[in-house]
CSV table of C-alpha atoms and ligand atoms in Angstrom, one decimal:
chain,number,residue,atom,x,y,z
A,30,MET,CA,20.8,-33.8,35.3
A,31,GLY,CA,17.5,-31.4,35.5
A,32,VAL,CA,15.3,-32.2,32.2
A,33,GLY,CA,12.3,-29.4,31.2
A,34,MET,CA,10.5,-29.6,28.1
A,35,GLY,CA,8.5,-26.8,26.2
A,36,HIS,CA,5.7,-27.1,24.1
A,37,GLY,CA,5.8,-25.5,20.0
A,38,LYS,CA,2.9,-23.4,19.3
A,39,SER,CA,0.8,-21.8,16.5
A,40,ILE,CA,-0.8,-19.1,17.2
A,41,LEU,CA,-4.5,-19.2,15.1
A,42,PHE,CA,-6.0,-15.7,16.0
A,43,GLY,CA,-3.7,-12.3,16.4
A,44,GLU,CA,-0.2,-12.4,16.0
A,45,HIS,CA,1.0,-8.5,16.1
A,46,PHE,CA,-2.2,-7.1,17.5
A,47,VAL,CA,-1.8,-9.0,20.3
A,48,VAL,CA,1.7,-6.9,21.1
A,49,TYR,CA,-1.2,-3.8,21.4
A,50,GLY,CA,-3.3,-5.6,23.7
A,51,LEU,CA,-5.9,-7.4,21.7
A,52,PRO,CA,-6.8,-10.0,22.5
A,53,ALA,CA,-5.3,-13.6,20.7
A,54,LEU,CA,-6.0,-17.3,20.4
A,55,ALA,CA,-3.1,-19.8,20.1
A,56,ALA,CA,-2.8,-23.5,20.7
A,57,GLY,CA,0.9,-25.6,22.3
A,58,ILE,CA,1.3,-28.6,19.3
A,59,ASP,CA,2.5,-32.0,20.5
A,60,SER,CA,6.3,-31.6,19.0
A,61,MET,CA,8.3,-29.5,21.6
A,62,THR,CA,11.9,-28.7,22.8
A,63,ILE,CA,13.8,-30.6,25.5
A,64,ALA,CA,16.6,-29.1,27.9
A,65,LYS,CA,19.0,-31.1,29.9
A,66,VAL,CA,21.0,-28.6,32.3
A,67,THR,CA,24.1,-30.8,33.8
A,68,LYS,CA,26.5,-29.0,36.0
A,69,LYS,CA,30.4,-29.1,35.7
A,70,GLN,CA,33.5,-27.5,37.4
A,71,VAL,CA,34.5,-25.1,35.2
A,72,PRO,CA,32.9,-21.6,35.1
A,73,GLY,CA,30.3,-20.5,32.6
A,74,TRP,CA,27.9,-22.2,30.8
A,75,THR,CA,28.2,-24.0,27.4
A,76,LEU,CA,25.6,-24.8,24.4
A,77,ASP,CA,25.2,-28.3,22.6
A,78,ASP,CA,21.8,-27.0,20.6
A,79,ARG,CA,21.2,-30.8,19.0
A,80,ARG,CA,17.6,-29.4,17.8
A,81,PRO,CA,16.5,-30.0,14.3
A,82,GLU,CA,16.4,-27.0,11.9
A,83,VAL,CA,15.6,-25.3,8.8
A,84,ALA,CA,19.1,-24.6,7.2
A,85,GLY,CA,20.6,-21.1,8.8
A,86,TYR,CA,17.9,-20.8,11.4
A,87,LYS,CA,20.3,-21.3,14.5
A,88,GLU,CA,23.3,-19.4,12.9
A,89,LYS,CA,20.9,-16.1,12.4
A,90,LYS,CA,19.8,-16.7,16.2
A,91,LYS,CA,22.7,-17.8,18.1
A,92,GLU,CA,23.5,-14.3,19.5
A,93,GLU,CA,20.0,-13.8,20.6
A,94,GLN,CA,20.0,-17.3,21.6
A,95,LYS,CA,23.2,-15.8,23.7
A,96,VAL,CA,21.5,-13.1,25.4
A,97,SER,CA,18.0,-15.1,26.0
A,98,ILE,CA,20.2,-18.0,28.0
A,99,ASN,CA,21.7,-15.2,30.0
A,100,ASN,CA,18.3,-13.8,30.7
A,101,VAL,CA,16.7,-16.7,32.1
A,102,LEU,CA,19.9,-17.4,34.5
A,103,LYS,CA,19.9,-14.5,35.5
A,104,HIS,CA,16.0,-14.4,36.0
A,105,LEU,CA,16.2,-17.3,37.9
A,106,GLY,CA,19.8,-16.3,39.8
A,107,VAL,CA,21.6,-19.0,38.5
A,108,ASP,CA,25.1,-17.5,39.1
A,109,THR,CA,27.5,-20.0,37.1
A,110,SER,CA,30.6,-17.8,38.2
A,111,GLU,CA,32.0,-20.3,40.1
A,112,HIS,CA,30.9,-23.8,38.9
A,113,GLY,CA,28.9,-23.4,35.4
A,114,ILE,CA,26.8,-25.6,33.4
A,115,ASN,CA,26.1,-27.5,29.7
A,116,ILE,CA,22.7,-26.8,28.4
A,117,GLU,CA,21.8,-29.9,25.7
A,118,LEU,CA,18.6,-29.2,23.5
A,119,GLY,CA,16.8,-31.6,21.7
A,120,GLY,CA,13.2,-32.7,21.1
A,121,ASP,CA,11.1,-33.5,17.8
A,122,LEU,CA,9.9,-29.1,17.2
A,123,ILE,CA,12.0,-28.0,14.6
A,124,CYS,CA,13.7,-24.6,14.6
A,125,ALA,CA,12.0,-22.4,12.0
A,126,SER,CA,10.3,-19.2,12.2
A,127,GLY,CA,6.4,-19.1,13.6
A,128,PHE,CA,7.1,-22.8,15.6
A,129,GLY,CA,7.5,-20.8,19.0
A,130,ALA,CA,10.8,-22.2,19.3
A,131,SER,CA,12.7,-19.4,21.0
A,132,ALA,CA,10.1,-19.5,23.6
A,133,ALA,CA,9.9,-23.5,23.7
A,134,SER,CA,14.3,-23.1,24.1
A,135,CYS,CA,13.6,-20.4,26.9
A,136,VAL,CA,11.0,-22.6,29.2
A,137,SER,CA,12.7,-26.1,28.9
A,138,LEU,CA,15.8,-24.5,30.1
A,139,ALA,CA,13.7,-22.1,32.9
A,140,ARG,CA,12.3,-26.5,33.8
A,141,ALA,CA,15.5,-27.7,33.2
A,142,LEU,CA,17.2,-25.3,35.9
A,143,ASN,CA,14.5,-25.9,37.9
A,144,GLU,CA,15.0,-29.1,38.3
A,145,GLU,CA,18.5,-29.2,38.5
A,146,PHE,CA,18.5,-26.6,40.9
A,147,ASN,CA,15.3,-27.8,43.2
A,148,LEU,CA,14.2,-24.0,42.5
A,149,GLY,CA,10.6,-25.0,43.0
A,150,LEU,CA,8.8,-23.0,40.4
A,151,ASP,CA,5.4,-23.5,39.5
A,152,ASP,CA,3.7,-23.3,35.7
A,153,ALA,CA,3.7,-19.5,36.1
A,154,GLN,CA,7.0,-18.8,37.4
A,155,VAL,CA,8.4,-20.6,34.5
A,156,ASN,CA,5.8,-18.4,32.3
A,157,GLU,CA,7.6,-15.9,34.0
A,158,ALA,CA,11.6,-16.8,33.3
A,159,ALA,CA,10.5,-17.8,30.2
A,160,TYR,CA,9.2,-14.3,28.9
A,161,GLU,CA,12.8,-13.0,30.0
A,162,GLY,CA,14.8,-15.1,28.1
A,163,GLU,CA,12.0,-13.9,25.3
A,164,LYS,CA,12.8,-10.5,25.6
A,165,GLY,CA,16.7,-11.9,24.1
A,166,PHE,CA,15.0,-12.8,20.8
A,167,HIS,CA,12.7,-9.3,20.7
A,168,GLY,CA,13.0,-6.9,23.1
A,169,THR,CA,8.8,-6.4,23.1
A,170,PRO,CA,7.6,-10.1,23.0
A,171,SER,CA,4.0,-10.0,24.2
A,172,GLY,CA,4.1,-12.9,26.4
A,173,ILE,CA,1.5,-15.1,24.0
A,174,ASP,CA,4.5,-17.4,22.7
A,175,ASN,CA,6.4,-18.4,25.9
A,176,THR,CA,2.7,-19.2,27.9
A,177,ALA,CA,1.4,-20.9,24.8
A,178,SER,CA,5.0,-23.1,24.9
A,179,THR,CA,4.4,-23.7,28.7
A,180,TYR,CA,1.1,-24.8,29.5
A,181,GLY,CA,0.1,-26.5,25.9
A,182,GLY,CA,-3.8,-26.6,25.0
A,183,LEU,CA,-5.3,-23.5,23.6
A,184,VAL,CA,-5.1,-20.2,25.5
A,185,TRP,CA,-7.1,-16.8,25.1
A,186,TYR,CA,-4.4,-14.3,26.0
A,187,VAL,CA,-4.3,-10.8,26.4
A,188,ARG,CA,-1.3,-8.6,27.3
A,189,ASN,CA,-1.3,-6.4,30.0
A,190,MET,CA,0.2,-3.5,28.4
A,191,GLN,CA,1.2,-1.4,32.0
A,192,GLY,CA,3.6,-4.7,32.1
A,193,GLY,CA,1.9,-6.5,34.8
A,194,THR,CA,0.2,-10.2,34.4
A,195,PRO,CA,-1.0,-10.4,31.3
A,196,THR,CA,-4.8,-12.2,31.1
A,197,PHE,CA,-4.9,-15.8,30.0
A,198,ARG,CA,-7.2,-19.2,30.4
A,199,PRO,CA,-7.1,-22.3,28.6
A,200,ILE,CA,-10.4,-23.2,26.3
A,201,LYS,CA,-11.6,-26.3,26.4
A,202,LEU,CA,-13.0,-27.2,23.2
A,203,ASP,CA,-15.7,-30.5,22.5
A,204,MET,CA,-14.4,-31.4,19.6
A,205,SER,CA,-10.4,-31.8,18.1
A,206,VAL,CA,-9.6,-29.4,15.0
A,207,ASN,CA,-7.6,-30.9,12.0
A,208,LEU,CA,-4.6,-28.6,11.8
A,209,VAL,CA,-1.9,-28.3,9.2
A,210,ILE,CA,1.3,-26.3,9.2
A,211,ALA,CA,3.1,-25.2,6.3
A,212,SER,CA,6.8,-23.4,6.4
A,213,THR,CA,7.8,-21.1,4.0
A,214,GLY,CA,11.4,-22.2,4.6
A,215,ILE,CA,12.3,-18.4,5.5
A,216,THR,CA,13.8,-17.3,8.8
A,217,ALA,CA,12.2,-14.3,9.5
A,218,SER,CA,13.0,-11.5,12.2
A,219,THR,CA,10.4,-11.0,15.0
A,220,THR,CA,12.3,-7.6,16.5
A,221,GLU,CA,12.7,-6.3,12.3
A,222,VAL,CA,8.8,-7.5,11.5
A,223,VAL,CA,7.4,-6.0,14.9
A,224,GLY,CA,9.7,-3.1,14.5
A,225,ASP,CA,8.2,-2.4,10.9
A,226,VAL,CA,4.8,-2.8,12.3
A,227,ARG,CA,5.1,0.0,14.9
A,228,LYS,CA,6.9,2.3,13.0
A,229,LYS,CA,4.1,1.7,10.4
A,230,LYS,CA,1.8,1.9,13.2
A,231,GLU,CA,3.2,5.4,14.5
A,232,ALA,CA,3.0,6.8,11.2
A,233,ASP,CA,-0.7,6.4,11.2
A,234,THR,CA,-2.6,5.9,13.3
A,235,ASP,CA,-6.3,5.9,12.4
A,236,TRP,CA,-5.0,3.4,9.4
A,237,PHE,CA,-3.4,1.3,12.6
A,238,ASP,CA,-6.8,1.6,15.2
A,239,ALA,CA,-8.8,0.9,11.8
A,240,ILE,CA,-7.7,-2.3,11.1
A,241,SER,CA,-6.8,-3.2,14.9
A,242,LYS,CA,-11.1,-2.3,15.3
A,243,LYS,CA,-11.9,-5.7,12.6
A,244,TYR,CA,-9.1,-8.0,13.5
A,245,ASP,CA,-10.5,-7.3,17.8
A,246,THR,CA,-14.5,-8.4,16.1
A,247,LEU,CA,-13.5,-11.5,14.3
A,248,VAL,CA,-11.6,-12.8,17.1
A,249,ASN,CA,-14.6,-12.2,19.5
A,250,MET,CA,-16.6,-14.4,16.9
A,251,ALA,CA,-14.1,-16.8,16.7
A,252,LEU,CA,-13.5,-17.8,20.1
A,253,GLU,CA,-17.6,-18.1,20.3
A,254,ALA,CA,-16.9,-20.0,16.7
A,255,LEU,CA,-14.5,-22.1,17.9
A,256,LYS,CA,-16.9,-22.8,21.5
A,257,ASN,CA,-19.7,-24.1,19.2
A,258,GLY,CA,-18.0,-26.3,17.1
A,259,ASP,CA,-19.0,-24.1,14.1
A,260,LEU,CA,-15.2,-24.5,11.8
A,261,SER,CA,-17.1,-23.1,9.2
A,262,LYS,CA,-17.3,-19.8,10.8
A,263,VAL,CA,-13.4,-20.2,11.9
A,264,GLY,CA,-12.2,-20.6,9.0
A,265,GLU,CA,-14.0,-18.0,7.4
A,266,LEU,CA,-12.7,-15.7,10.1
A,267,MET,CA,-8.8,-17.2,9.3
A,268,ASN,CA,-9.2,-15.7,6.2
A,269,GLN,CA,-10.0,-13.1,6.7
A,270,ASN,CA,-7.6,-12.2,9.6
A,271,HIS,CA,-5.0,-12.9,6.4
A,272,GLY,CA,-6.2,-10.2,4.9
A,273,LEU,CA,-6.5,-7.7,8.1
A,274,LEU,CA,-2.0,-9.7,8.4
A,275,GLN,CA,-2.0,-8.8,4.5
A,276,GLU,CA,-3.0,-5.0,4.5
A,277,LEU,CA,-0.2,-4.7,8.2
A,278,THR,CA,1.9,-5.7,5.7
A,279,VAL,CA,3.6,-9.3,7.7
A,280,SER,CA,2.8,-11.5,4.8
A,281,CYS,CA,4.7,-12.1,1.7
A,282,ASN,CA,4.0,-13.9,-1.5
A,283,GLU,CA,5.2,-17.2,-0.5
A,284,LEU,CA,2.8,-17.5,2.4
A,285,ASP,CA,0.1,-15.7,0.1
A,286,ASP,CA,0.9,-19.1,-2.3
A,287,LEU,CA,0.4,-21.2,0.7
A,288,VAL,CA,-2.6,-19.7,1.7
A,289,SER,CA,-4.3,-20.1,-1.7
A,290,ILE,CA,-3.1,-23.6,-2.3
A,291,ALA,CA,-4.6,-24.7,1.1
A,292,ARG,CA,-7.6,-23.5,0.7
A,293,SER,CA,-8.1,-24.6,-3.0
A,294,ASN,CA,-7.7,-27.8,-1.7
A,295,GLY,CA,-10.6,-27.6,0.5
A,296,ALA,CA,-9.4,-26.0,3.9
A,297,LEU,CA,-12.3,-24.4,5.6
A,298,GLY,CA,-9.6,-21.5,6.5
A,299,ALA,CA,-5.9,-20.7,6.0
A,300,LYS,CA,-3.7,-18.0,7.3
A,301,MET,CA,0.2,-17.2,8.1
A,302,THR,CA,0.8,-17.4,11.9
A,303,GLY,CA,3.7,-16.1,14.1
A,304,THR,CA,5.7,-13.1,13.1
A,305,GLY,CA,5.3,-13.1,9.4
A,306,ARG,CA,7.4,-12.6,6.1
A,307,GLY,CA,8.9,-15.8,5.6
A,308,GLY,CA,7.5,-18.6,8.7
A,309,ASN,CA,4.4,-21.0,8.9
A,310,MET,CA,1.1,-21.0,7.8
A,311,ILE,CA,-1.5,-22.4,9.4
A,312,ALA,CA,-5.1,-24.0,7.8
A,313,ILE,CA,-7.8,-26.1,9.4
A,314,THR,CA,-9.7,-28.8,7.7
A,315,LYS,CA,-13.3,-30.4,8.1
A,316,ASP,CA,-11.8,-33.7,8.9
A,317,GLU,CA,-8.8,-36.2,8.4
A,318,THR,CA,-8.8,-36.7,4.7
A,319,THR,CA,-8.8,-33.1,3.6
A,320,ARG,CA,-6.0,-32.3,5.8
A,321,ASN,CA,-4.0,-35.2,3.8
A,322,LYS,CA,-4.9,-33.9,0.7
A,323,VAL,CA,-4.3,-30.2,1.7
A,324,ALA,CA,-0.7,-31.4,3.2
A,325,THR,CA,0.4,-33.0,-0.3
A,326,ALA,CA,-0.9,-30.4,-2.2
A,327,LEU,CA,1.1,-28.1,0.2
A,328,GLU,CA,4.2,-30.1,-0.2
A,329,GLU,CA,4.0,-29.9,-3.8
A,330,GLY,CA,3.3,-26.8,-4.0
A,331,GLY,CA,6.7,-25.9,-3.0
A,332,ALA,CA,6.2,-25.9,1.3
A,333,ALA,CA,9.5,-26.2,2.9
A,334,PHE,CA,8.0,-28.9,5.4
A,335,VAL,CA,4.4,-29.9,6.0
A,336,ILE,CA,2.9,-31.2,9.7
A,337,LYS,CA,-0.3,-32.2,10.2
A,338,THR,CA,-2.0,-32.2,13.9
A,339,THR,CA,-4.7,-31.6,16.1
A,340,PHE,CA,-5.7,-28.9,18.9
A,341,GLY,CA,-8.4,-28.8,20.8
A,342,ARG,CA,-10.6,-31.4,22.9
B,424,MEV,C1,5.2,-13.7,17.2
B,424,MEV,O1,5.0,-15.3,17.1
B,424,MEV,C2,4.0,-13.2,17.8
B,424,MEV,C3,4.4,-11.6,17.4
B,424,MEV,O2,2.7,-11.6,17.8
B,424,MEV,C4,4.7,-11.3,18.9
B,424,MEV,C5,5.3,-11.1,19.9
B,424,MEV,O3,3.5,-11.5,20.5
B,424,MEV,O4,5.7,-10.9,20.9
B,424,MEV,C6,4.2,-11.2,16.2
């Protein structure tokens, strides 16, 4: 049996903008998906999906999941036409929009196949295979989710718009930052939301360019503030990033409500994260006590579930 893991992720800055070559900052989170691959005598592959989920998530993504698995197998040259495999997916990462569950399933699968078939892949090759898998979930992934899922930690990521190797580098912080992630419980389609933003961009490039320019300044300031340990500034920039995502129309009332609750309970900053129109909200706090207060307020204020975690160090 081959076993592999992929981290969940949270985008701190840059969802949607990253699709168009602007930099993004993402953090791998501790929760992960674990894949186990076992060889079978019969041809084809079977999936035993035991991952915890927000109701309806797996059913909604079922067809995309199939394409994704086929993409990973094809990319790695694993032929199941004579002898098949069973894939078991488990781990503690909840399948819900915004956690990078699709990327984590691709990364964990690539690693499990690597082990079972002695493919000799390094992390960069695992990441490439996972990127092919991500294409099953949405046609034009920026690659940030699979990169954060493969490497964990905090990463600065810039997509290569010519289709070549992206630029990414791990960012080391001198401290660990308290993070709250709250789920709306709504499953969004990344393909639809990314496609909708693309249509809006094509219809009004000046509008999109003006927002992108503001974002570009903001994300570079965020990197400096993180490196300097200036969390108040990071929070302020997260709030501004949320405003830009609202302008792109990818937030929704449920996300905006969670953002307001986090801010009014002492978060230094809060924003939607990931695809939007559902999925998750993130907030940072100055200490653990405030993190707990924010988390409780979010739970009482209607979040489907809340995760308390950290990033950095
Ligand atoms: C989804 O987690 C992040 C998006 O920017 C899409 C992508 O980067 O591929 C919305």
